[in-house]
PDB file of C-alpha atoms in Angstrom:
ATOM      1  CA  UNK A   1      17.080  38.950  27.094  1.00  0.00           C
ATOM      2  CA  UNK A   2      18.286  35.446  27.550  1.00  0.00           C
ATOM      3  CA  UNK A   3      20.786  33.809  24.961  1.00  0.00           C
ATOM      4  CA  UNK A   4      18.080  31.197  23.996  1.00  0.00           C
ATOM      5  CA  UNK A   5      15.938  34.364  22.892  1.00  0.00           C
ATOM      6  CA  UNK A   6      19.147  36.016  20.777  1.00  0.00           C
ATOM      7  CA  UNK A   7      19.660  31.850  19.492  1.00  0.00           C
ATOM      8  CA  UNK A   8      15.823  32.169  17.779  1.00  0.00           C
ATOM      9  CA  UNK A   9      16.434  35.637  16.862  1.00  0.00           C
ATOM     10  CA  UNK A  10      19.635  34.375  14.596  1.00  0.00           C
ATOM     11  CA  UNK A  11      17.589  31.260  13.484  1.00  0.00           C
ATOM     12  CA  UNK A  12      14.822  33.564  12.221  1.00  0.00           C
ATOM     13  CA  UNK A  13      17.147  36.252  10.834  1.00  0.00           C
ATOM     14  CA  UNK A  14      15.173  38.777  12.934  1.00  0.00           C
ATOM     15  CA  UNK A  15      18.519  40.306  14.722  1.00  0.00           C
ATOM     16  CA  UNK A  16      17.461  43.542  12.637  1.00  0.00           C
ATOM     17  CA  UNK A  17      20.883  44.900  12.695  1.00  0.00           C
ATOM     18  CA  UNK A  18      22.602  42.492  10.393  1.00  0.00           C
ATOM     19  CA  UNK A  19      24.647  44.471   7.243  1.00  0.00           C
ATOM     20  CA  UNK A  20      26.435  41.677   5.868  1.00  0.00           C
ATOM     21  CA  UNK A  21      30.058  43.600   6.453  1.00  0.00           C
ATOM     22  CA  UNK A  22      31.828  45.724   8.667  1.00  0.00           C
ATOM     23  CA  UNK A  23      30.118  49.093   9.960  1.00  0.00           C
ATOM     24  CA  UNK A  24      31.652  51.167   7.054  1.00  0.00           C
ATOM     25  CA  UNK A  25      32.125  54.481   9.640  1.00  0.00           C
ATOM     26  CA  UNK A  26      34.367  51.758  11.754  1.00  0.00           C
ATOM     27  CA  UNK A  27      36.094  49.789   9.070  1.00  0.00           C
ATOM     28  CA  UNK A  28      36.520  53.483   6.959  1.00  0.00           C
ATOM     29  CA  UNK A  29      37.753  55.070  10.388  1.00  0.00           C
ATOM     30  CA  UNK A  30      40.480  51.721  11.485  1.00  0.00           C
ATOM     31  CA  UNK A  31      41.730  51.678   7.933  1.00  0.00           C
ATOM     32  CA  UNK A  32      42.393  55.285   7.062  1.00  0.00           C
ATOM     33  CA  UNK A  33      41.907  57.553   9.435  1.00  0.00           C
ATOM     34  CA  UNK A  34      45.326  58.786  11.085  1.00  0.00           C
ATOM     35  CA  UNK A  35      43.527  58.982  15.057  1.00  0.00           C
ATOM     36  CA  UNK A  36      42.550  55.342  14.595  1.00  0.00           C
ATOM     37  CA  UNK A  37      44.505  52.897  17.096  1.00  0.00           C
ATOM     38  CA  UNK A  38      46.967  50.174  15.443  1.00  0.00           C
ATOM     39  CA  UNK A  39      48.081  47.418  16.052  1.00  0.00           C
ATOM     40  CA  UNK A  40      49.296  44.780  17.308  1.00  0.00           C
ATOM     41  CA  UNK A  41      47.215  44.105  20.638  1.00  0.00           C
ATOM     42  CA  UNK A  42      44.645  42.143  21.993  1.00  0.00           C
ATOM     43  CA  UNK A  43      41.221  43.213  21.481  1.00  0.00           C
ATOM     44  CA  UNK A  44      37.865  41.953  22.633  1.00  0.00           C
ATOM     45  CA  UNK A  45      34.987  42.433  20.470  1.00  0.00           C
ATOM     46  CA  UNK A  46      31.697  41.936  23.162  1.00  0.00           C
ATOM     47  CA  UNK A  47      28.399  40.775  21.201  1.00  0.00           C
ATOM     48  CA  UNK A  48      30.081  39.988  17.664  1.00  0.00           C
ATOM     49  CA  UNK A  49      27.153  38.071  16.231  1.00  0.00           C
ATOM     50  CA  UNK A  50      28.398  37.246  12.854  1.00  0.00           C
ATOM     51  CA  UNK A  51      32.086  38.455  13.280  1.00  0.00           C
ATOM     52  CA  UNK A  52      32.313  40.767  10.561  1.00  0.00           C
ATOM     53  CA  UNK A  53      34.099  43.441  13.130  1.00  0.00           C
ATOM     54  CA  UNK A  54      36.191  40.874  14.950  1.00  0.00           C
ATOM     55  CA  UNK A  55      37.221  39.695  11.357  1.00  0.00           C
ATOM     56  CA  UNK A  56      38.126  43.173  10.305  1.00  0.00           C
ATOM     57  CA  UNK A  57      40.263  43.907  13.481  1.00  0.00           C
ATOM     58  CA  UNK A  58      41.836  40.434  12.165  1.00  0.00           C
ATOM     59  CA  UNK A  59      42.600  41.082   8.544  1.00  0.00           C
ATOM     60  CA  UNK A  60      44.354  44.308  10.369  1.00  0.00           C
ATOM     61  CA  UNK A  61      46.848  42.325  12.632  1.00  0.00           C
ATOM     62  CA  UNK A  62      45.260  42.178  15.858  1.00  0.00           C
ATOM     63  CA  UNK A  63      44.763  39.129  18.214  1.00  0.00           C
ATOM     64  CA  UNK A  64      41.012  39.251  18.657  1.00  0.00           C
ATOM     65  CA  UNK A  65      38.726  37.405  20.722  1.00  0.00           C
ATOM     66  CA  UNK A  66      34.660  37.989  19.132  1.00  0.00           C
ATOM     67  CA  UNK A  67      32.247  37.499  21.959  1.00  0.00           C
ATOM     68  CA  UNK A  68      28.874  36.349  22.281  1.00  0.00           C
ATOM     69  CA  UNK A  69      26.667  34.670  24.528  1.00  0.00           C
ATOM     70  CA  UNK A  70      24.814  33.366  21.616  1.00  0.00           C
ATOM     71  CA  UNK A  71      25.692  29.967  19.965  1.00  0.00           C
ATOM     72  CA  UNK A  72      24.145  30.751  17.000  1.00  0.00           C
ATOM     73  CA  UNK A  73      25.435  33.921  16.562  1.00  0.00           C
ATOM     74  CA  UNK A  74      29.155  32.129  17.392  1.00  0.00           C
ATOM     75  CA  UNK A  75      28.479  29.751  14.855  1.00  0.00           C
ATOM     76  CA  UNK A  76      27.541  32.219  12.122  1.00  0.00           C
ATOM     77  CA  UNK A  77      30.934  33.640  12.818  1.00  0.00           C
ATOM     78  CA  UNK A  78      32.652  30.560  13.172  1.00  0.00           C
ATOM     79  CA  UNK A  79      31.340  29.891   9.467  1.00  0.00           C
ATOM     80  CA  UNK A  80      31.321  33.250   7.673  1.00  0.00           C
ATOM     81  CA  UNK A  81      35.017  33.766   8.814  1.00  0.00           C
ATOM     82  CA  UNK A  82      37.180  30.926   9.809  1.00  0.00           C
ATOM     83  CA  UNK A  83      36.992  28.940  13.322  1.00  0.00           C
ATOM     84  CA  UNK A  84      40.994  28.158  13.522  1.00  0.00           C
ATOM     85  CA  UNK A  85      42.535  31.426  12.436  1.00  0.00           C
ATOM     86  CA  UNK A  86      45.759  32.643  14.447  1.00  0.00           C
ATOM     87  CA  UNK A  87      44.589  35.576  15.116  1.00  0.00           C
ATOM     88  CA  UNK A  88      41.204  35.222  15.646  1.00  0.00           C
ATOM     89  CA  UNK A  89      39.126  33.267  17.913  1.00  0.00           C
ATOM     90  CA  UNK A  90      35.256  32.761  19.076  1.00  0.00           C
ATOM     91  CA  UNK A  91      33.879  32.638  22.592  1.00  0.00           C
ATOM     92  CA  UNK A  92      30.614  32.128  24.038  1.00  0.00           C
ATOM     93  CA  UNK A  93      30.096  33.299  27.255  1.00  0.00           C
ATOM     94  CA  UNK A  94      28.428  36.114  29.187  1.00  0.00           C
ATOM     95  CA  UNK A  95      30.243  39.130  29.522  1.00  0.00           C
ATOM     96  CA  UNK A  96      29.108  39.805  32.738  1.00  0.00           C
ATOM     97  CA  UNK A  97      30.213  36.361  33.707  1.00  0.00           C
ATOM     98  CA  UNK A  98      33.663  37.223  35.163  1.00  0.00           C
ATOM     99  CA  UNK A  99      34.287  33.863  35.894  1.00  0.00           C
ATOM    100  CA  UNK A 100      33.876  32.463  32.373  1.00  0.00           C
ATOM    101  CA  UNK A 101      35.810  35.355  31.213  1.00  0.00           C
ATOM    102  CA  UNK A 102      38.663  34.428  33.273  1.00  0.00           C
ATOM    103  CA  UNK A 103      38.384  31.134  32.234  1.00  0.00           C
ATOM    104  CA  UNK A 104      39.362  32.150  28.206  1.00  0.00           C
ATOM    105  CA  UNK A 105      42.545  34.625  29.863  1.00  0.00           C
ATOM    106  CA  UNK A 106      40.406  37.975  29.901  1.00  0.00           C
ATOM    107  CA  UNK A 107      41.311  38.972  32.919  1.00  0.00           C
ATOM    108  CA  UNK A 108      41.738  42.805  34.823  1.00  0.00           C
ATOM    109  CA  UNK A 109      43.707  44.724  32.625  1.00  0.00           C
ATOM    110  CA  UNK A 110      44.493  42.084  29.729  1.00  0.00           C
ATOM    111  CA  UNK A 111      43.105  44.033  26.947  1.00  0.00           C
ATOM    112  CA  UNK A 112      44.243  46.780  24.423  1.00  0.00           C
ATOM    113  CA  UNK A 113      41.056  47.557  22.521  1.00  0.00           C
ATOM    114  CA  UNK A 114      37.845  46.927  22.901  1.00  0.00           C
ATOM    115  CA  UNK A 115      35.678  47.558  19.786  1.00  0.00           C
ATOM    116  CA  UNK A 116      31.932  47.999  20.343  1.00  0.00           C
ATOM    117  CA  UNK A 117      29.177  47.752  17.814  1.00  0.00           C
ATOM    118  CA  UNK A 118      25.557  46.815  18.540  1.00  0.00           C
ATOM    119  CA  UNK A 119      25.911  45.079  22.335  1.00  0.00           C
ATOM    120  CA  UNK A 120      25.480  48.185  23.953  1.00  0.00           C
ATOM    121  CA  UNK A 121      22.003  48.845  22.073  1.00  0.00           C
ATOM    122  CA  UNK A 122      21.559  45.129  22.973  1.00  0.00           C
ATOM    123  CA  UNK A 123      21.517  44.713  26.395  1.00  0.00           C
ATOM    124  CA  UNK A 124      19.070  45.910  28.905  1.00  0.00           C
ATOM    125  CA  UNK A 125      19.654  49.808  29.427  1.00  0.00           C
ATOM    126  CA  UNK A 126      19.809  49.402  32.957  1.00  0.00           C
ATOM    127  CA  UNK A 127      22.742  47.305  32.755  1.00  0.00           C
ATOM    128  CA  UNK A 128      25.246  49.781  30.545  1.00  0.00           C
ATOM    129  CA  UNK A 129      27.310  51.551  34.110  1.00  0.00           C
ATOM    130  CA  UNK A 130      27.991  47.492  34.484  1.00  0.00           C
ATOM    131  CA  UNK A 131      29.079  47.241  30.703  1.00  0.00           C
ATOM    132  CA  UNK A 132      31.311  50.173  30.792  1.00  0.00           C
ATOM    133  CA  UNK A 133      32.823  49.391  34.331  1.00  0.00           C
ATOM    134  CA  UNK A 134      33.882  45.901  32.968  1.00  0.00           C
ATOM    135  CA  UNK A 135      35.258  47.713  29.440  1.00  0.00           C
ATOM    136  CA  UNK A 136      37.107  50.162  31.812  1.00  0.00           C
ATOM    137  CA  UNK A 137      38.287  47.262  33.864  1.00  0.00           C
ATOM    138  CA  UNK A 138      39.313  44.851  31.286  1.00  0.00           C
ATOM    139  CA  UNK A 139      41.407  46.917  29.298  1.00  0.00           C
ATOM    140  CA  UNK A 140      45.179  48.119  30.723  1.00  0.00           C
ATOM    141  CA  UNK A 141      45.889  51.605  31.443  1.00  0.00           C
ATOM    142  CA  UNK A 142      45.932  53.373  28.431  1.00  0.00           C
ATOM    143  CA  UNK A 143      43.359  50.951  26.566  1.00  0.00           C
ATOM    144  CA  UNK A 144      41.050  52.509  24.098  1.00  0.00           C
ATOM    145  CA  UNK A 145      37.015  51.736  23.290  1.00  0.00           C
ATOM    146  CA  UNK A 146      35.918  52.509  19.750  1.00  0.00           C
ATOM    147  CA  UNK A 147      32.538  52.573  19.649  1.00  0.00           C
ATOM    148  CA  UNK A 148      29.610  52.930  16.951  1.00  0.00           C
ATOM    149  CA  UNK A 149      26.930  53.611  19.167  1.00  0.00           C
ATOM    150  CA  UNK A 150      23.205  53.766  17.726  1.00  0.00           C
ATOM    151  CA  UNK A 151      21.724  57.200  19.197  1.00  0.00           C
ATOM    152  CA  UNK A 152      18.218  56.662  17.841  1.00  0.00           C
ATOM    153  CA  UNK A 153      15.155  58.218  20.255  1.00  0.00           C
ATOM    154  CA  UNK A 154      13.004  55.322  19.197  1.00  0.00           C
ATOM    155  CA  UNK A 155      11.239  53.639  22.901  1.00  0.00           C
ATOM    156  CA  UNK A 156      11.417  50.418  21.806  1.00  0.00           C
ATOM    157  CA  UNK A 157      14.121  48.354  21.552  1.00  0.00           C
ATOM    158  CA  UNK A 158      16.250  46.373  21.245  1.00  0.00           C
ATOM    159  CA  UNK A 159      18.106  47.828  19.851  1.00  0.00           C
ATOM    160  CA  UNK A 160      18.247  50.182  22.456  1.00  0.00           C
ATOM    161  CA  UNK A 161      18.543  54.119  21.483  1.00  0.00           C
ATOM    162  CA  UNK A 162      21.267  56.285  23.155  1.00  0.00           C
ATOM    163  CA  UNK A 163      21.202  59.978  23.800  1.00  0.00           C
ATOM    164  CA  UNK A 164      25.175  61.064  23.004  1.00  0.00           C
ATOM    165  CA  UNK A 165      25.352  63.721  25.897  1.00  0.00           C
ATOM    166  CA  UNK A 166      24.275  60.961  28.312  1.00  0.00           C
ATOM    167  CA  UNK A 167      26.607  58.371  27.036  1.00  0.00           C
ATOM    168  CA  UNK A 168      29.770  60.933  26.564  1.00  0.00           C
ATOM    169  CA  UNK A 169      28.590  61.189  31.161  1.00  0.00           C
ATOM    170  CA  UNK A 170      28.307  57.967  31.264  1.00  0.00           C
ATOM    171  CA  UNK A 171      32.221  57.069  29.542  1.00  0.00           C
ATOM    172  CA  UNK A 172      33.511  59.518  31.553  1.00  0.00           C
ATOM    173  CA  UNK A 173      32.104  58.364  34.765  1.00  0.00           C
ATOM    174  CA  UNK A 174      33.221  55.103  34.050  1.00  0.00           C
ATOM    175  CA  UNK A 175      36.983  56.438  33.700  1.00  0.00           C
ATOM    176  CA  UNK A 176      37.686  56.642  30.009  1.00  0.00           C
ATOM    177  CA  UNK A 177      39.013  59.801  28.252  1.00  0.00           C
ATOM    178  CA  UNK A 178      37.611  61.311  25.123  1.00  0.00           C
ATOM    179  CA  UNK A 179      39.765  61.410  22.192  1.00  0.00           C
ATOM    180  CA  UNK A 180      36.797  61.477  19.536  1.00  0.00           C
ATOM    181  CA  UNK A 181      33.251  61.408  20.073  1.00  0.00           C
ATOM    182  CA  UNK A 182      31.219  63.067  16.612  1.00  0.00           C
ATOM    183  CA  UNK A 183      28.445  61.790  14.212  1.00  0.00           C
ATOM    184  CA  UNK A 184      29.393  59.318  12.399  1.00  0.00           C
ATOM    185  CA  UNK A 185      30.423  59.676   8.349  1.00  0.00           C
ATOM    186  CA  UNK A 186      29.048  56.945   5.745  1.00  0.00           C
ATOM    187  CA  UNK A 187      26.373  55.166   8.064  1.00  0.00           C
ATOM    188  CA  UNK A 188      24.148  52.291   6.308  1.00  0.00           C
ATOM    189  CA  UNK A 189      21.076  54.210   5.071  1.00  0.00           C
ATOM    190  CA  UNK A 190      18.864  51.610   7.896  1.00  0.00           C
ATOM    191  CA  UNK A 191      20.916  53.479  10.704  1.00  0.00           C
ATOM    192  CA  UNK A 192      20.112  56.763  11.225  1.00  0.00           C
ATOM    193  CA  UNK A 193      22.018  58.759  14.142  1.00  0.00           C
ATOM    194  CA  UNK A 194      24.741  56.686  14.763  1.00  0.00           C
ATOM    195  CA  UNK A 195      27.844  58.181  16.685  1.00  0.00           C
ATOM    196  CA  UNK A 196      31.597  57.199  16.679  1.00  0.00           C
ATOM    197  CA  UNK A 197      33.580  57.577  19.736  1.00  0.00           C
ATOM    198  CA  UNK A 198      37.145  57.055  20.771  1.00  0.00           C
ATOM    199  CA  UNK A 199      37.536  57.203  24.572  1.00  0.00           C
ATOM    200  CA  UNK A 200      40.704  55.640  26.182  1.00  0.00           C
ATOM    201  CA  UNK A 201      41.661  54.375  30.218  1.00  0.00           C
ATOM    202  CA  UNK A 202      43.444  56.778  32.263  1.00  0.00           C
ATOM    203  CA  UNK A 203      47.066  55.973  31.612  1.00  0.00           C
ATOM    204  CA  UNK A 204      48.952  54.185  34.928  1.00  0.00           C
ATOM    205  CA  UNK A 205      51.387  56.422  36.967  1.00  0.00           C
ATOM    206  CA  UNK A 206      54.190  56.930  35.431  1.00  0.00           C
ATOM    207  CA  UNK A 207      57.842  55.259  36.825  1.00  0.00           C
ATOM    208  CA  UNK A 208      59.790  57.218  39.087  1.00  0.00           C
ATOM    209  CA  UNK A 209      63.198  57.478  37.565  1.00  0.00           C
ATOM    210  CA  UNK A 210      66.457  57.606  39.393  1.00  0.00           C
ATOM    211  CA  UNK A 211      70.140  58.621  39.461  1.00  0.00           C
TER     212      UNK A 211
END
């Protein structure tokens, strides 16, 4: 779906995923659970719409970076949470545009965390090995991906359904390593089967030591 298509869709309101605040299994999971990453670190949040998740990540001490390829969404973001915060900051661009990704510093291996809510069920299903292999390359050895992934069996889409046993393949295919992957606790009532996952990179080699 071209951006001009996701631009109407936030003029119109008709995103259909839009809850006004933070996932509450991710924000309940990053500020109490004891497994959850912490900071500091630089964290991408791909297909942010309104922000609420890059803000969150914020308001935690991270650097963030919310992405979108959307203006309107970027906008919505820019307005709901703050355009020149020190921590935070907005980008429009592609995500599979490694050029324009470049061009803002996220480059291979430049990342902590990446936080993912809602682009995966966004984007064409056919293009989610690219999505994970540019997660997996992004983020330095030893990165993590927390993810609230939207395992509905509805056809239609988007948002696009996800069947867990696939994706949990598909993560590890891509080279991350489960460290949680369950149902997710405390969903919105409008989001039924919804799954929270914790996969990190493989960790580099370690130094050879001497003497």
């Amino acid at each position: 779906m071209a951006a001009s298509n996701w631009d109407q869709r936030y003029l119109e309101g008709s995103d259909r995923w839009e809850l006004g605040r933070p996932a509450p299994p991710l924000e309940a999971f990053l500020r109490t659970d004891s497994r959850a990453p912490q900071p500091p670190g630089r964290v991408l949040v791909p297909g942010c719409g309104r922000g609420h998740e890059a803000a969150l990540l914020a308001d935690l001490g991270y650097e963030v970076i919310g992405l979108d390829f959307s203006g309107e969404a970027i906008q919505r973001a820019q307005a709901l949470h703050g355009s020149d915060r020190a921590q935070l900051r907005w980008l429009q661009a592609d995500l599979f545009d490694g050029g324009a990704l470049a061009a803002a510093g996220i480059t291979t291996g430049s990342l902590q965390g990446v936080l993912e809510h809602t682009c995966f069920c966004a984007i064409d299903p056919a293009k989610r090995g690219a999505y994970l292999d540019t997660m997996a390359r992004l983020l330095a050895p030893g990165g993590w991906l927390l993810g609230l992934f939207w395992c509905h069996r509805r056809p239609d889409g988007p948002p696009w359904g996800s069947d867990p046993e696939m994706l949990e393949q598909q993560l590890t295919a891509a080279g991350f390593r489960q460290e949680l992957w369950e149902p997710a606790q405390g969903s919105a009532p409008e989001r039924d089967d919804e799954w929270l996952g914790l996969w990190r990179t493989l960790a580099g080699p370690e130094p050879s030591s001497s003497g």
